[in-house]
Amino acid sequence: RPPWPGRGGAMKLVIQRVAHASVEADGVLSGRIGRGLALLLGVEQGDALEQAHWLANKVIKLRLWPDLKDPGKQWAASVADAGYELLVVSQFTLFASFKKPKPDFHQAMGGDEAKALYEAFVEQCRKGLGDPRRVATGVFGAMMQVDLRNDGPVTVELVAPPSGGSSVVSGESPSGASKKAAGTPKAGGKPPGSSPSGAGAAAVGASDAAFGAEEEALLQPQPYFGGFAPQRIDAE
């Protein structure tokens, strides 16, 4: 998880594209969907209502399917576009830490506060899809068993920005840590204050020149990654 010291929580989703999914709580079926997304929602200490709404509004727009009319066009349709469904399951273990072999869950928000944000997320998803029946859920705080068929497989992570921050999808860096930051070396480059010389400088220059349109084209299969900026090391 990207570090944002002193900036509040970073609510997150682990998102799986599924052919079907279901969840049971205490042996009783709680929710079931057909084609759509299975969402594991983690709520962290310091999270707020705005982050729950941001994640809900974002996830229903993620283009994780081919175009319905042109299957050759990948990453072109969202849950909202395709009329698919969501299964939402609360997952406090997403914020486990392991200073010792036993997991520590203190970073996860607990109790009624976390439940209120979970319910706000679910309600915002239902509003966004325009049909409450398209959003199924587990039971907050219960011991649950989740069954699903991952379609692809496709699994991504979406992290809500802290107040005033920017989102992170999978390996994307927050704007505050972008490669534009002063003193940050380019991928494959040298630390600030040093400069390549001799054969090393020639090698770096040749590598930069060789990275062009062909390599960029290879890095375009995931246009739903907002702000994705390919670097030379990605092609390598």
Tab-separated table of C-alpha atoms in Angstrom:
chain	number	residue	atom	x	y	z
A	1	ARG	CA	0.000	0.000	0.000
A	2	PRO	CA	1.395	3.426	-0.891
A	3	PRO	CA	2.458	5.347	2.221
A	4	TRP	CA	0.569	8.554	2.954
A	5	PRO	CA	1.826	9.466	6.431
A	6	GLY	CA	-0.438	11.786	8.365
A	7	ARG	CA	-3.097	11.924	5.639
A	8	GLY	CA	-5.845	9.725	7.071
A	9	GLY	CA	-6.986	6.332	5.863
A	10	ALA	CA	-6.883	4.729	2.439
A	11	MET	CA	-10.045	2.670	1.950
A	12	LYS	CA	-9.469	-0.053	-0.629
A	13	LEU	CA	-11.166	-2.600	-2.852
A	14	VAL	CA	-9.845	-5.881	-4.166
A	15	ILE	CA	-11.840	-6.388	-7.363
A	16	GLN	CA	-12.339	-9.699	-9.167
A	17	ARG	CA	-14.110	-10.037	-12.497
A	18	VAL	CA	-16.367	-13.074	-12.134
A	19	ALA	CA	-18.632	-15.316	-14.171
A	20	HIS	CA	-20.635	-15.860	-10.981
A	21	ALA	CA	-20.147	-15.459	-7.226
A	22	SER	CA	-21.974	-16.095	-3.963
A	23	VAL	CA	-21.448	-15.627	-0.227
A	24	GLU	CA	-22.796	-17.496	2.781
A	25	ALA	CA	-22.851	-16.313	6.400
A	26	ASP	CA	-23.225	-18.969	9.104
A	27	GLY	CA	-24.221	-21.478	6.445
A	28	VAL	CA	-27.018	-19.301	5.039
A	29	LEU	CA	-26.838	-17.828	1.523
A	30	SER	CA	-26.524	-14.058	1.864
A	31	GLY	CA	-25.868	-12.882	-1.686
A	32	ARG	CA	-25.426	-14.247	-5.195
A	33	ILE	CA	-24.649	-12.678	-8.559
A	34	GLY	CA	-24.109	-13.778	-12.135
A	35	ARG	CA	-21.534	-12.058	-14.332
A	36	GLY	CA	-20.030	-8.996	-12.659
A	37	LEU	CA	-17.535	-7.999	-9.963
A	38	ALA	CA	-16.828	-9.542	-6.568
A	39	LEU	CA	-15.628	-6.736	-4.298
A	40	LEU	CA	-13.687	-7.138	-1.057
A	41	LEU	CA	-13.942	-3.822	0.803
A	42	GLY	CA	-11.399	-2.860	3.449
A	43	VAL	CA	-12.028	0.148	5.711
A	44	GLU	CA	-9.001	1.669	7.451
A	45	GLN	CA	-8.634	3.870	10.507
A	46	GLY	CA	-9.186	7.477	9.404
A	47	ASP	CA	-11.442	6.681	6.440
A	48	ALA	CA	-14.476	8.887	5.784
A	49	LEU	CA	-17.777	8.931	3.914
A	50	GLU	CA	-16.292	10.738	0.905
A	51	GLN	CA	-13.939	7.808	0.280
A	52	ALA	CA	-16.790	5.283	0.365
A	53	HIS	CA	-18.691	7.353	-2.200
A	54	TRP	CA	-15.572	7.848	-4.339
A	55	LEU	CA	-14.861	4.106	-4.515
A	56	ALA	CA	-18.479	3.257	-5.342
A	57	ASN	CA	-18.664	5.828	-8.118
A	58	LYS	CA	-15.324	4.667	-9.524
A	59	VAL	CA	-15.768	0.899	-9.449
A	60	ILE	CA	-18.979	0.861	-11.483
A	61	LYS	CA	-17.131	2.711	-14.266
A	62	LEU	CA	-13.980	0.549	-14.447
A	63	ARG	CA	-13.719	-0.928	-17.940
A	64	LEU	CA	-12.876	-4.528	-17.186
A	65	TRP	CA	-14.699	-6.282	-20.075
A	66	PRO	CA	-14.441	-6.283	-23.856
A	67	ASP	CA	-16.827	-4.106	-25.826
A	68	LEU	CA	-20.201	-5.873	-26.012
A	69	LYS	CA	-20.608	-5.116	-29.721
A	70	ASP	CA	-16.963	-5.607	-30.664
A	71	PRO	CA	-15.364	-8.361	-28.514
A	72	GLY	CA	-12.011	-7.647	-30.146
A	73	LYS	CA	-11.898	-4.306	-28.361
A	74	GLN	CA	-10.545	-5.107	-24.917
A	75	TRP	CA	-11.078	-3.190	-21.652
A	76	ALA	CA	-13.981	-1.210	-23.071
A	77	ALA	CA	-17.089	-1.998	-20.972
A	78	SER	CA	-17.937	-1.498	-17.300
A	79	VAL	CA	-20.477	-3.060	-14.943
A	80	ALA	CA	-22.778	-0.130	-15.660
A	81	ASP	CA	-22.310	-0.430	-19.444
A	82	ALA	CA	-22.941	-4.178	-19.562
A	83	GLY	CA	-25.784	-4.431	-17.038
A	84	TYR	CA	-23.749	-6.763	-14.792
A	85	GLU	CA	-23.868	-7.111	-10.994
A	86	LEU	CA	-21.794	-6.491	-7.857
A	87	LEU	CA	-21.179	-8.695	-4.820
A	88	VAL	CA	-19.811	-6.657	-1.889
A	89	VAL	CA	-18.084	-8.384	1.036
A	90	SER	CA	-16.499	-6.571	3.992
A	91	GLN	CA	-12.835	-7.540	4.450
A	92	PHE	CA	-10.967	-6.003	7.386
A	93	THR	CA	-8.032	-8.382	6.847
A	94	LEU	CA	-6.919	-6.264	3.868
A	95	PHE	CA	-5.186	-4.031	6.420
A	96	ALA	CA	-3.298	-6.778	8.253
A	97	SER	CA	0.326	-6.145	9.146
A	98	PHE	CA	2.949	-8.748	10.009
A	99	LYS	CA	5.587	-7.495	12.403
A	100	LYS	CA	5.222	-11.004	13.845
A	101	PRO	CA	3.887	-14.167	12.176
A	102	LYS	CA	0.495	-13.494	13.749
A	103	PRO	CA	-1.450	-10.836	11.757
A	104	ASP	CA	-2.169	-7.496	13.405
A	105	PHE	CA	-5.456	-5.832	12.412
A	106	HIS	CA	-5.213	-2.601	14.417
A	107	GLN	CA	-4.993	-0.537	11.235
A	108	ALA	CA	-8.482	-1.668	10.193
A	109	MET	CA	-11.425	0.389	11.384
A	110	GLY	CA	-13.749	-1.597	13.610
A	111	GLY	CA	-17.247	-1.599	15.028
A	112	ASP	CA	-20.206	0.561	14.117
A	113	GLU	CA	-18.056	3.219	12.411
A	114	ALA	CA	-16.719	0.761	9.834
A	115	LYS	CA	-20.175	-0.764	9.323
A	116	ALA	CA	-21.646	2.669	8.548
A	117	LEU	CA	-19.020	3.274	5.830
A	118	TYR	CA	-19.537	-0.210	4.397
A	119	GLU	CA	-23.289	0.390	4.195
A	120	ALA	CA	-22.713	3.813	2.628
A	121	PHE	CA	-20.539	2.199	-0.037
A	122	VAL	CA	-23.220	-0.403	-0.811
A	123	GLU	CA	-25.955	2.235	-1.005
A	124	GLN	CA	-23.884	4.410	-3.353
A	125	CYS	CA	-23.269	1.397	-5.640
A	126	ARG	CA	-27.002	0.761	-5.779
A	127	LYS	CA	-27.690	4.374	-6.636
A	128	GLY	CA	-25.007	4.337	-9.321
A	129	LEU	CA	-26.376	1.225	-11.016
A	130	GLY	CA	-29.962	2.423	-10.689
A	131	ASP	CA	-31.257	-0.970	-9.507
A	132	PRO	CA	-30.728	-2.216	-5.920
A	133	ARG	CA	-31.176	-5.813	-7.091
A	134	ARG	CA	-27.901	-5.614	-9.002
A	135	VAL	CA	-25.879	-5.285	-5.761
A	136	ALA	CA	-25.685	-8.300	-3.449
A	137	THR	CA	-23.814	-8.339	-0.127
A	138	GLY	CA	-22.406	-10.481	2.594
A	139	VAL	CA	-23.111	-9.890	6.310
A	140	PHE	CA	-20.868	-7.303	7.946
A	141	GLY	CA	-18.741	-8.749	10.746
A	142	ALA	CA	-19.900	-12.341	10.195
A	143	MET	CA	-17.818	-15.415	9.414
A	144	MET	CA	-18.431	-15.872	5.689
A	145	GLN	CA	-17.599	-18.293	2.884
A	146	VAL	CA	-17.208	-16.777	-0.583
A	147	ASP	CA	-17.451	-18.868	-3.737
A	148	LEU	CA	-16.636	-17.393	-7.138
A	149	ARG	CA	-15.426	-18.166	-10.628
A	150	ASN	CA	-12.813	-15.603	-11.579
A	151	ASP	CA	-13.222	-14.710	-15.251
A	152	GLY	CA	-9.871	-14.172	-16.934
A	153	PRO	CA	-8.532	-14.254	-14.305
A	154	VAL	CA	-8.851	-10.505	-13.737
A	155	THR	CA	-8.050	-9.131	-10.275
A	156	VAL	CA	-7.160	-5.497	-9.542
A	157	GLU	CA	-6.949	-3.259	-6.500
A	158	LEU	CA	-8.483	0.200	-6.179
A	159	VAL	CA	-7.423	2.537	-3.365
A	160	ALA	CA	-9.397	5.650	-2.477
A	161	PRO	CA	-7.451	8.884	-2.105
A	162	PRO	CA	-7.137	10.439	1.318
A	163	SER	CA	-8.679	13.884	1.539
A	164	GLY	CA	-7.033	15.982	-1.179
A	165	GLY	CA	-5.160	12.960	-2.605
A	166	SER	CA	-5.382	11.024	-5.851
A	167	SER	CA	-6.431	7.435	-6.499
A	168	VAL	CA	-4.225	4.415	-6.895
A	169	VAL	CA	-5.163	1.454	-9.098
A	170	SER	CA	-2.954	-1.598	-8.642
A	171	GLY	CA	0.684	-0.392	-9.037
A	172	GLU	CA	-0.098	3.230	-9.896
A	173	SER	CA	1.724	5.853	-7.806
A	174	PRO	CA	-0.066	8.739	-6.061
A	175	SER	CA	0.370	12.141	-7.652
A	176	GLY	CA	2.522	13.307	-4.759
A	177	ALA	CA	5.063	10.633	-5.619
A	178	SER	CA	5.001	11.092	-9.377
A	179	LYS	CA	8.126	10.943	-11.463
A	180	LYS	CA	7.843	14.700	-11.835
A	181	ALA	CA	8.840	15.182	-8.201
A	182	ALA	CA	12.129	17.016	-7.821
A	183	GLY	CA	15.098	14.753	-7.324
A	184	THR	CA	13.366	11.535	-8.457
A	185	PRO	CA	15.539	9.608	-10.935
A	186	LYS	CA	13.999	8.092	-14.064
A	187	ALA	CA	13.581	4.346	-14.260
A	188	GLY	CA	16.972	2.837	-14.888
A	189	GLY	CA	18.668	6.180	-14.121
A	190	LYS	CA	21.051	7.261	-11.367
A	191	PRO	CA	20.280	8.941	-8.051
A	192	PRO	CA	20.163	12.755	-7.782
A	193	GLY	CA	23.572	14.373	-7.683
A	194	SER	CA	25.258	11.798	-9.915
A	195	SER	CA	25.576	11.650	-13.672
A	196	PRO	CA	26.413	8.815	-16.087
A	197	SER	CA	29.773	8.975	-17.789
A	198	GLY	CA	31.751	7.115	-20.427
A	199	ALA	CA	30.262	3.797	-21.591
A	200	GLY	CA	27.495	4.051	-18.996
A	201	ALA	CA	26.281	7.350	-20.428
A	202	ALA	CA	26.307	5.944	-23.948
A	203	ALA	CA	24.315	2.883	-22.852
A	204	VAL	CA	21.662	4.994	-21.131
A	205	GLY	CA	21.376	7.271	-24.147
A	206	ALA	CA	21.038	4.349	-26.540
A	207	SER	CA	18.375	2.747	-24.345
A	208	ASP	CA	16.378	5.993	-24.205
A	209	ALA	CA	16.532	6.346	-27.978
A	210	ALA	CA	15.457	2.740	-28.533
A	211	PHE	CA	12.321	3.148	-26.430
A	212	GLY	CA	9.714	4.421	-28.866
A	213	ALA	CA	6.285	3.899	-30.401
A	214	GLU	CA	6.585	0.111	-30.640
A	215	GLU	CA	7.286	-0.277	-26.929
A	216	GLU	CA	4.555	2.215	-26.011
A	217	ALA	CA	2.057	0.184	-28.065
A	218	LEU	CA	2.882	-2.913	-26.012
A	219	LEU	CA	1.898	-1.092	-22.829
A	220	GLN	CA	-1.653	-0.147	-23.823
A	221	PRO	CA	-3.770	-3.227	-22.926
A	222	GLN	CA	-4.983	-1.643	-19.669
A	223	PRO	CA	-6.319	1.818	-20.509
A	224	TYR	CA	-8.617	1.695	-17.474
A	225	PHE	CA	-5.586	2.419	-15.296
A	226	GLY	CA	-6.231	6.139	-14.753
A	227	GLY	CA	-2.994	8.079	-15.026
A	228	PHE	CA	-0.914	5.076	-16.158
A	229	ALA	CA	2.381	6.420	-17.513
A	230	PRO	CA	4.661	3.765	-19.112
A	231	GLN	CA	8.376	4.021	-18.413
A	232	ARG	CA	11.354	2.347	-20.078
A	233	ILE	CA	11.591	-0.252	-17.310
A	234	ASP	CA	8.026	-1.427	-18.073
A	235	ALA	CA	9.006	-2.412	-21.616
A	236	GLU	CA	12.218	-4.045	-20.422
